[in-house]
Short mmCIF file of N, CA and C in Angstrom, two decimals:
data_model
loop_
_atom_site.label_atom_id
_atom_site.label_comp_id
_atom_site.label_asym_id
_atom_site.label_seq_id
_atom_site.Cartn_x
_atom_site.Cartn_y
_atom_site.Cartn_z
N UNK A 454 15.25 11.31 10.85
CA UNK A 454 14.74 10.75 9.62
C UNK A 454 15.33 9.35 9.48
N UNK A 455 14.47 8.34 9.38
CA UNK A 455 14.91 6.96 9.22
C UNK A 455 14.86 6.59 7.74
N UNK A 456 15.88 5.87 7.28
CA UNK A 456 15.92 5.40 5.90
C UNK A 456 16.18 3.91 5.91
N UNK A 457 15.44 3.17 5.11
CA UNK A 457 15.60 1.73 4.99
C UNK A 457 15.58 1.38 3.51
N UNK A 458 16.50 0.53 3.08
CA UNK A 458 16.49 0.06 1.68
C UNK A 458 15.79 -1.30 1.64
N UNK A 459 14.79 -1.41 0.78
CA UNK A 459 14.05 -2.65 0.60
C UNK A 459 13.98 -2.94 -0.89
N UNK A 460 14.67 -3.98 -1.33
CA UNK A 460 14.59 -4.47 -2.71
C UNK A 460 14.51 -3.34 -3.74
N UNK A 461 15.58 -2.62 -3.95
CA UNK A 461 15.68 -1.58 -4.97
C UNK A 461 14.77 -0.38 -4.73
N UNK A 462 14.41 -0.14 -3.48
CA UNK A 462 13.65 1.08 -3.18
C UNK A 462 14.12 1.60 -1.83
N UNK A 463 13.96 2.86 -1.64
CA UNK A 463 14.36 3.51 -0.39
C UNK A 463 13.10 4.04 0.28
N UNK A 464 12.86 3.60 1.50
CA UNK A 464 11.71 4.05 2.27
C UNK A 464 12.23 5.06 3.28
N UNK A 465 11.69 6.27 3.23
CA UNK A 465 12.17 7.36 4.08
C UNK A 465 11.02 7.84 4.95
N UNK A 466 11.24 7.83 6.28
CA UNK A 466 10.25 8.34 7.22
C UNK A 466 10.63 9.75 7.60
N UNK A 467 9.69 10.68 7.42
CA UNK A 467 9.92 12.10 7.74
C UNK A 467 8.76 12.59 8.58
N UNK A 468 9.03 12.91 9.83
CA UNK A 468 7.97 13.44 10.68
C UNK A 468 6.80 12.49 10.77
N UNK A 469 5.63 12.94 10.33
CA UNK A 469 4.43 12.12 10.36
C UNK A 469 4.16 11.43 9.04
N UNK A 470 5.13 11.41 8.12
CA UNK A 470 4.88 10.85 6.80
C UNK A 470 5.91 9.83 6.40
N UNK A 471 5.68 9.25 5.25
CA UNK A 471 6.56 8.23 4.70
C UNK A 471 6.61 8.42 3.20
N UNK A 472 7.78 8.25 2.62
CA UNK A 472 7.89 8.31 1.16
C UNK A 472 8.72 7.13 0.68
N UNK A 473 8.50 6.77 -0.56
CA UNK A 473 9.23 5.67 -1.17
C UNK A 473 9.90 6.20 -2.42
N UNK A 474 11.18 5.92 -2.55
CA UNK A 474 11.96 6.36 -3.72
C UNK A 474 12.55 5.13 -4.38
N UNK A 475 12.72 5.04 -5.65
CA UNK A 475 12.30 6.01 -6.66
C UNK A 475 10.78 6.03 -6.79
N UNK A 476 10.29 6.97 -7.57
CA UNK A 476 8.86 7.16 -7.72
C UNK A 476 8.15 6.03 -8.45
N UNK A 477 6.84 6.07 -8.38
CA UNK A 477 5.97 5.07 -8.99
C UNK A 477 6.23 4.92 -10.48
N UNK A 478 6.58 6.01 -11.15
CA UNK A 478 6.78 5.96 -12.60
C UNK A 478 7.93 5.04 -13.01
N UNK A 479 8.79 4.68 -12.06
CA UNK A 479 9.92 3.79 -12.36
C UNK A 479 9.55 2.32 -12.25
N UNK A 480 8.32 2.02 -11.88
CA UNK A 480 7.89 0.64 -11.63
C UNK A 480 7.08 0.07 -12.78
N UNK A 481 7.08 -1.26 -12.86
CA UNK A 481 6.19 -1.97 -13.79
C UNK A 481 4.87 -2.21 -13.05
N UNK A 482 3.76 -2.27 -13.77
CA UNK A 482 2.47 -2.51 -13.10
C UNK A 482 2.47 -3.74 -12.19
N UNK A 483 3.18 -4.78 -12.56
CA UNK A 483 3.22 -5.99 -11.74
C UNK A 483 3.92 -5.77 -10.40
N UNK A 484 4.72 -4.72 -10.28
CA UNK A 484 5.47 -4.44 -9.06
C UNK A 484 4.78 -3.43 -8.14
N UNK A 485 3.67 -2.87 -8.57
CA UNK A 485 3.04 -1.77 -7.83
C UNK A 485 2.55 -2.19 -6.45
N UNK A 486 1.91 -3.34 -6.32
CA UNK A 486 1.39 -3.75 -5.01
C UNK A 486 2.52 -3.87 -4.00
N UNK A 487 3.63 -4.48 -4.40
CA UNK A 487 4.78 -4.61 -3.51
C UNK A 487 5.39 -3.24 -3.19
N UNK A 488 5.43 -2.37 -4.18
CA UNK A 488 5.97 -1.02 -4.02
C UNK A 488 5.16 -0.21 -3.00
N UNK A 489 3.83 -0.36 -3.04
CA UNK A 489 2.96 0.41 -2.15
C UNK A 489 2.87 -0.16 -0.74
N UNK A 490 3.30 -1.40 -0.55
CA UNK A 490 3.12 -2.07 0.73
C UNK A 490 3.64 -1.28 1.94
N UNK A 491 4.86 -0.70 1.90
CA UNK A 491 5.30 0.06 3.08
C UNK A 491 4.38 1.25 3.39
N UNK A 492 3.83 1.88 2.36
CA UNK A 492 2.95 3.03 2.57
C UNK A 492 1.63 2.59 3.20
N UNK A 493 1.07 1.49 2.70
CA UNK A 493 -0.19 0.99 3.25
C UNK A 493 0.00 0.47 4.68
N UNK A 494 1.13 -0.17 4.94
CA UNK A 494 1.43 -0.64 6.29
C UNK A 494 1.57 0.54 7.24
N UNK A 495 2.24 1.59 6.79
CA UNK A 495 2.39 2.81 7.59
C UNK A 495 1.01 3.39 7.92
N UNK A 496 0.12 3.45 6.92
CA UNK A 496 -1.22 3.99 7.13
C UNK A 496 -2.01 3.13 8.11
N UNK A 497 -1.85 1.81 8.04
CA UNK A 497 -2.55 0.92 8.97
C UNK A 497 -2.16 1.23 10.41
N UNK A 498 -0.92 1.64 10.62
CA UNK A 498 -0.45 1.97 11.95
C UNK A 498 -0.98 3.30 12.46
N UNK A 499 -1.41 4.18 11.55
CA UNK A 499 -1.92 5.50 11.95
C UNK A 499 -3.44 5.50 12.15
N UNK A 500 -4.13 4.68 11.38
CA UNK A 500 -5.59 4.66 11.41
C UNK A 500 -6.05 3.52 12.33
N UNK A 501 -6.92 3.80 13.28
CA UNK A 501 -7.41 2.73 14.15
C UNK A 501 -8.04 1.60 13.32
N UNK A 502 -7.79 0.35 13.69
CA UNK A 502 -8.29 -0.78 12.90
C UNK A 502 -9.80 -0.73 12.64
N UNK A 503 -10.57 -0.24 13.60
CA UNK A 503 -12.02 -0.20 13.38
C UNK A 503 -12.44 0.90 12.41
N UNK A 504 -11.49 1.73 11.95
CA UNK A 504 -11.78 2.79 10.99
C UNK A 504 -11.18 2.52 9.61
N UNK A 505 -10.44 1.42 9.46
CA UNK A 505 -9.80 1.12 8.17
C UNK A 505 -10.80 1.13 7.02
N UNK A 506 -11.89 0.38 7.15
CA UNK A 506 -12.84 0.24 6.04
C UNK A 506 -13.54 1.55 5.68
N UNK A 507 -13.59 2.48 6.63
CA UNK A 507 -14.25 3.77 6.38
C UNK A 507 -13.27 4.84 5.92
N UNK A 508 -11.98 4.52 5.90
CA UNK A 508 -10.96 5.51 5.56
C UNK A 508 -10.57 5.40 4.10
N UNK A 509 -10.82 6.45 3.31
CA UNK A 509 -10.45 6.38 1.89
C UNK A 509 -8.93 6.51 1.73
N UNK A 510 -8.44 5.87 0.70
CA UNK A 510 -7.02 5.96 0.37
C UNK A 510 -6.91 6.66 -1.00
N UNK A 511 -5.97 7.58 -1.09
CA UNK A 511 -5.76 8.36 -2.31
C UNK A 511 -4.31 8.24 -2.76
N UNK A 512 -4.09 8.26 -4.06
CA UNK A 512 -2.75 8.39 -4.60
C UNK A 512 -2.82 9.43 -5.71
N UNK A 513 -2.05 10.48 -5.57
CA UNK A 513 -1.99 11.52 -6.58
C UNK A 513 -0.59 11.51 -7.17
N UNK A 514 -0.47 10.94 -8.35
CA UNK A 514 0.82 10.83 -9.03
C UNK A 514 1.19 12.18 -9.64
N UNK A 515 2.48 12.49 -9.63
CA UNK A 515 2.93 13.82 -10.03
C UNK A 515 3.85 13.78 -11.25
N UNK A 516 4.85 14.62 -11.25
CA UNK A 516 5.66 14.91 -12.44
C UNK A 516 6.23 13.70 -13.16
N UNK A 517 6.80 12.75 -12.43
CA UNK A 517 7.37 11.58 -13.08
C UNK A 517 6.34 10.81 -13.90
N UNK A 518 5.15 10.69 -13.36
CA UNK A 518 4.08 9.99 -14.08
C UNK A 518 3.60 10.80 -15.28
N UNK A 519 3.59 12.12 -15.17
CA UNK A 519 3.15 12.96 -16.30
C UNK A 519 4.08 12.81 -17.50
N UNK A 520 5.33 12.40 -17.25
CA UNK A 520 6.29 12.22 -18.35
C UNK A 520 6.06 10.93 -19.13
N UNK A 521 5.36 9.98 -18.53
CA UNK A 521 5.12 8.69 -19.21
C UNK A 521 4.04 8.83 -20.27
N UNK A 522 4.08 7.97 -21.29
CA UNK A 522 2.98 7.93 -22.26
C UNK A 522 1.68 7.54 -21.56
N UNK A 523 0.57 8.00 -22.08
CA UNK A 523 -0.74 7.78 -21.44
C UNK A 523 -1.03 6.30 -21.17
N UNK A 524 -0.74 5.37 -22.09
CA UNK A 524 -1.01 3.96 -21.79
C UNK A 524 -0.22 3.44 -20.58
N UNK A 525 1.01 3.90 -20.42
CA UNK A 525 1.82 3.50 -19.26
C UNK A 525 1.25 4.09 -17.97
N UNK A 526 0.82 5.34 -18.03
CA UNK A 526 0.17 5.98 -16.87
C UNK A 526 -1.06 5.17 -16.46
N UNK A 527 -1.91 4.86 -17.44
CA UNK A 527 -3.15 4.15 -17.16
C UNK A 527 -2.89 2.78 -16.54
N UNK A 528 -1.89 2.08 -17.04
CA UNK A 528 -1.56 0.75 -16.51
C UNK A 528 -1.10 0.85 -15.06
N UNK A 529 -0.27 1.83 -14.75
CA UNK A 529 0.21 1.99 -13.38
C UNK A 529 -0.92 2.43 -12.44
N UNK A 530 -1.74 3.35 -12.88
CA UNK A 530 -2.85 3.81 -12.04
C UNK A 530 -3.84 2.67 -11.80
N UNK A 531 -4.08 1.85 -12.79
CA UNK A 531 -4.96 0.69 -12.61
C UNK A 531 -4.36 -0.28 -11.58
N UNK A 532 -3.05 -0.47 -11.64
CA UNK A 532 -2.37 -1.34 -10.67
C UNK A 532 -2.45 -0.74 -9.25
N UNK A 533 -2.36 0.57 -9.15
CA UNK A 533 -2.50 1.24 -7.84
C UNK A 533 -3.90 0.98 -7.30
N UNK A 534 -4.90 1.16 -8.13
CA UNK A 534 -6.29 0.95 -7.69
C UNK A 534 -6.48 -0.48 -7.21
N UNK A 535 -5.96 -1.44 -7.95
CA UNK A 535 -6.10 -2.85 -7.54
C UNK A 535 -5.40 -3.11 -6.22
N UNK A 536 -4.22 -2.54 -6.01
CA UNK A 536 -3.50 -2.73 -4.75
C UNK A 536 -4.27 -2.08 -3.60
N UNK A 537 -4.82 -0.91 -3.82
CA UNK A 537 -5.58 -0.23 -2.78
C UNK A 537 -6.88 -0.98 -2.48
N UNK A 538 -7.48 -1.54 -3.51
CA UNK A 538 -8.71 -2.31 -3.33
C UNK A 538 -8.45 -3.56 -2.48
N UNK A 539 -7.25 -4.11 -2.56
CA UNK A 539 -6.88 -5.30 -1.79
C UNK A 539 -6.48 -4.93 -0.35
N UNK A 540 -6.35 -3.65 -0.05
CA UNK A 540 -5.98 -3.20 1.29
C UNK A 540 -7.25 -3.14 2.15
N UNK A 541 -7.09 -2.93 3.46
CA UNK A 541 -8.28 -2.81 4.31
C UNK A 541 -8.99 -1.46 4.19
N UNK A 542 -8.40 -0.54 3.43
CA UNK A 542 -8.97 0.79 3.31
C UNK A 542 -10.02 0.86 2.21
N UNK A 543 -10.83 1.93 2.25
CA UNK A 543 -11.85 2.14 1.22
C UNK A 543 -11.16 2.69 -0.03
N UNK A 544 -11.30 1.97 -1.12
CA UNK A 544 -10.66 2.37 -2.37
C UNK A 544 -11.71 2.69 -3.42
N UNK A 545 -11.45 3.74 -4.16
CA UNK A 545 -12.30 4.11 -5.30
C UNK A 545 -11.36 4.37 -6.47
N UNK A 546 -11.74 3.92 -7.63
CA UNK A 546 -10.87 4.07 -8.79
C UNK A 546 -10.49 5.54 -9.03
N UNK A 547 -11.42 6.44 -8.79
CA UNK A 547 -11.15 7.87 -9.00
C UNK A 547 -10.15 8.45 -8.01
N UNK A 548 -9.85 7.72 -6.94
CA UNK A 548 -8.91 8.22 -5.93
C UNK A 548 -7.45 8.00 -6.31
N UNK A 549 -7.22 7.31 -7.39
CA UNK A 549 -5.85 7.12 -7.90
C UNK A 549 -5.79 7.81 -9.26
N UNK A 550 -4.95 8.84 -9.36
CA UNK A 550 -4.92 9.63 -10.59
C UNK A 550 -3.58 10.34 -10.76
N UNK A 551 -3.29 10.69 -12.00
CA UNK A 551 -2.15 11.55 -12.31
C UNK A 551 -2.70 12.97 -12.26
N UNK A 552 -2.10 13.80 -11.41
CA UNK A 552 -2.62 15.16 -11.26
C UNK A 552 -1.79 16.14 -12.10
N UNK A 553 -2.39 17.27 -12.41
CA UNK A 553 -1.71 18.30 -13.19
C UNK A 553 -0.67 19.01 -12.35
N UNK A 554 0.22 19.72 -13.02
CA UNK A 554 1.21 20.53 -12.32
C UNK A 554 0.56 21.61 -11.47
N UNK A 555 -0.58 22.14 -11.92
CA UNK A 555 -1.28 23.18 -11.16
C UNK A 555 -1.83 22.61 -9.85
N UNK A 556 -2.42 21.42 -9.92
CA UNK A 556 -2.95 20.78 -8.70
C UNK A 556 -1.79 20.42 -7.77
N UNK A 557 -0.71 19.92 -8.33
CA UNK A 557 0.47 19.59 -7.52
C UNK A 557 0.98 20.84 -6.80
N UNK A 558 1.06 21.96 -7.51
CA UNK A 558 1.52 23.21 -6.90
C UNK A 558 0.58 23.69 -5.81
N UNK A 559 -0.72 23.59 -6.04
CA UNK A 559 -1.70 24.01 -5.03
C UNK A 559 -1.58 23.13 -3.78
N UNK A 560 -1.41 21.81 -3.98
CA UNK A 560 -1.24 20.90 -2.84
C UNK A 560 0.01 21.27 -2.04
N UNK A 561 1.09 21.59 -2.74
CA UNK A 561 2.33 21.98 -2.06
C UNK A 561 2.15 23.28 -1.29
N UNK A 562 1.43 24.23 -1.86
CA UNK A 562 1.17 25.50 -1.17
C UNK A 562 0.41 25.25 0.13
N UNK A 563 -0.63 24.43 0.07
CA UNK A 563 -1.41 24.12 1.27
C UNK A 563 -0.53 23.42 2.30
N UNK A 564 0.27 22.47 1.85
CA UNK A 564 1.15 21.73 2.77
C UNK A 564 2.13 22.65 3.47
N UNK A 565 2.81 23.48 2.71
CA UNK A 565 3.80 24.40 3.29
C UNK A 565 3.13 25.34 4.30
N UNK A 566 2.01 25.89 3.93
CA UNK A 566 1.34 26.84 4.83
C UNK A 566 0.74 26.15 6.05
N UNK A 567 0.30 24.90 5.90
CA UNK A 567 -0.17 24.14 7.05
C UNK A 567 0.99 23.90 8.02
N UNK A 568 2.13 23.46 7.48
CA UNK A 568 3.29 23.17 8.32
C UNK A 568 3.83 24.43 9.00
N UNK A 569 3.69 25.56 8.34
CA UNK A 569 4.14 26.84 8.93
C UNK A 569 3.12 27.37 9.94
N UNK A 570 1.93 26.79 9.97
CA UNK A 570 0.89 27.26 10.88
C UNK A 570 0.22 28.53 10.42
N UNK A 571 0.28 28.82 9.13
CA UNK A 571 -0.28 30.08 8.62
C UNK A 571 -1.66 29.93 7.98
N UNK A 572 -2.18 28.74 7.88
CA UNK A 572 -3.54 28.61 7.35
C UNK A 572 -4.53 29.09 8.40
N UNK A 573 -5.43 29.95 7.99
CA UNK A 573 -6.43 30.47 8.91
C UNK A 573 -5.89 31.50 9.88
N UNK A 574 -4.70 32.03 9.62
CA UNK A 574 -4.10 33.01 10.53
C UNK A 574 -4.55 34.41 10.15
N UNK A 575 -5.84 34.69 10.27
CA UNK A 575 -6.37 36.02 9.93
C UNK A 575 -6.53 36.85 11.19
N UNK A 576 -6.45 38.14 11.03
CA UNK A 576 -6.68 39.06 12.15
C UNK A 576 -8.16 39.40 12.19
N UNK A 577 -8.56 40.20 13.16
CA UNK A 577 -9.96 40.60 13.25
C UNK A 577 -10.36 41.51 12.09
N UNK A 578 -9.38 42.02 11.34
CA UNK A 578 -9.69 42.86 10.18
C UNK A 578 -9.84 42.02 8.92
N UNK A 579 -9.58 40.73 9.05
CA UNK A 579 -9.68 39.85 7.88
C UNK A 579 -8.43 39.80 7.06
N UNK A 580 -7.38 40.51 7.48
CA UNK A 580 -6.11 40.51 6.76
C UNK A 580 -5.19 39.45 7.32
N UNK A 581 -4.36 38.94 6.48
CA UNK A 581 -3.39 37.93 6.89
C UNK A 581 -2.41 38.52 7.90
N UNK A 582 -2.14 37.75 8.93
CA UNK A 582 -1.15 38.18 9.93
C UNK A 582 -0.12 37.05 10.08
N UNK A 583 1.13 37.30 9.68
CA UNK A 583 2.13 36.25 9.77
C UNK A 583 2.39 35.85 11.23
N UNK A 584 2.71 34.57 11.48
CA UNK A 584 2.98 34.15 12.86
C UNK A 584 4.29 34.78 13.33
N UNK A 585 4.41 34.93 14.62
CA UNK A 585 5.65 35.52 15.19
C UNK A 585 6.65 34.47 15.48
#
C-alpha cells in the first residue's frame, strides 16, 4: 500500500483502487477540482485513452456528506460535476450524488462478495456454495 501526502490530503493506493483522505465533506467547493485530481489521473491510467470520452465517471458521496446541511452538499456535488465535466471522461450531473446509508451498505456488500469471489457462486441446485 503506497501513501503520499499532497497539500493537506493523503492519497492511498490499495490494490486496484485509490482513495483520498480526508473525505470530500472536509473540502470547500473551490478546492474540489484539485482534490479530485489524483483520482481522475489514476482513472486516466486505467482507461485506454481512446475510451476516455465514452467512459462515465461517478462519485457517490457517503456518510460524511450526509452529515452536512443540504446547501453545503449541493455546492460540493455541483463542484464535483464541474470537475468531472472538465475531465476527459463522460460526465453527467446525475452521476455525482450523496447516496443513502442503504445504498452505501448494498455497495459494500457487493464489493466484499466480489472480492471474496462469492458472487455468482451457485451450485447446480441453485443454492449458494461457499468457496473452498
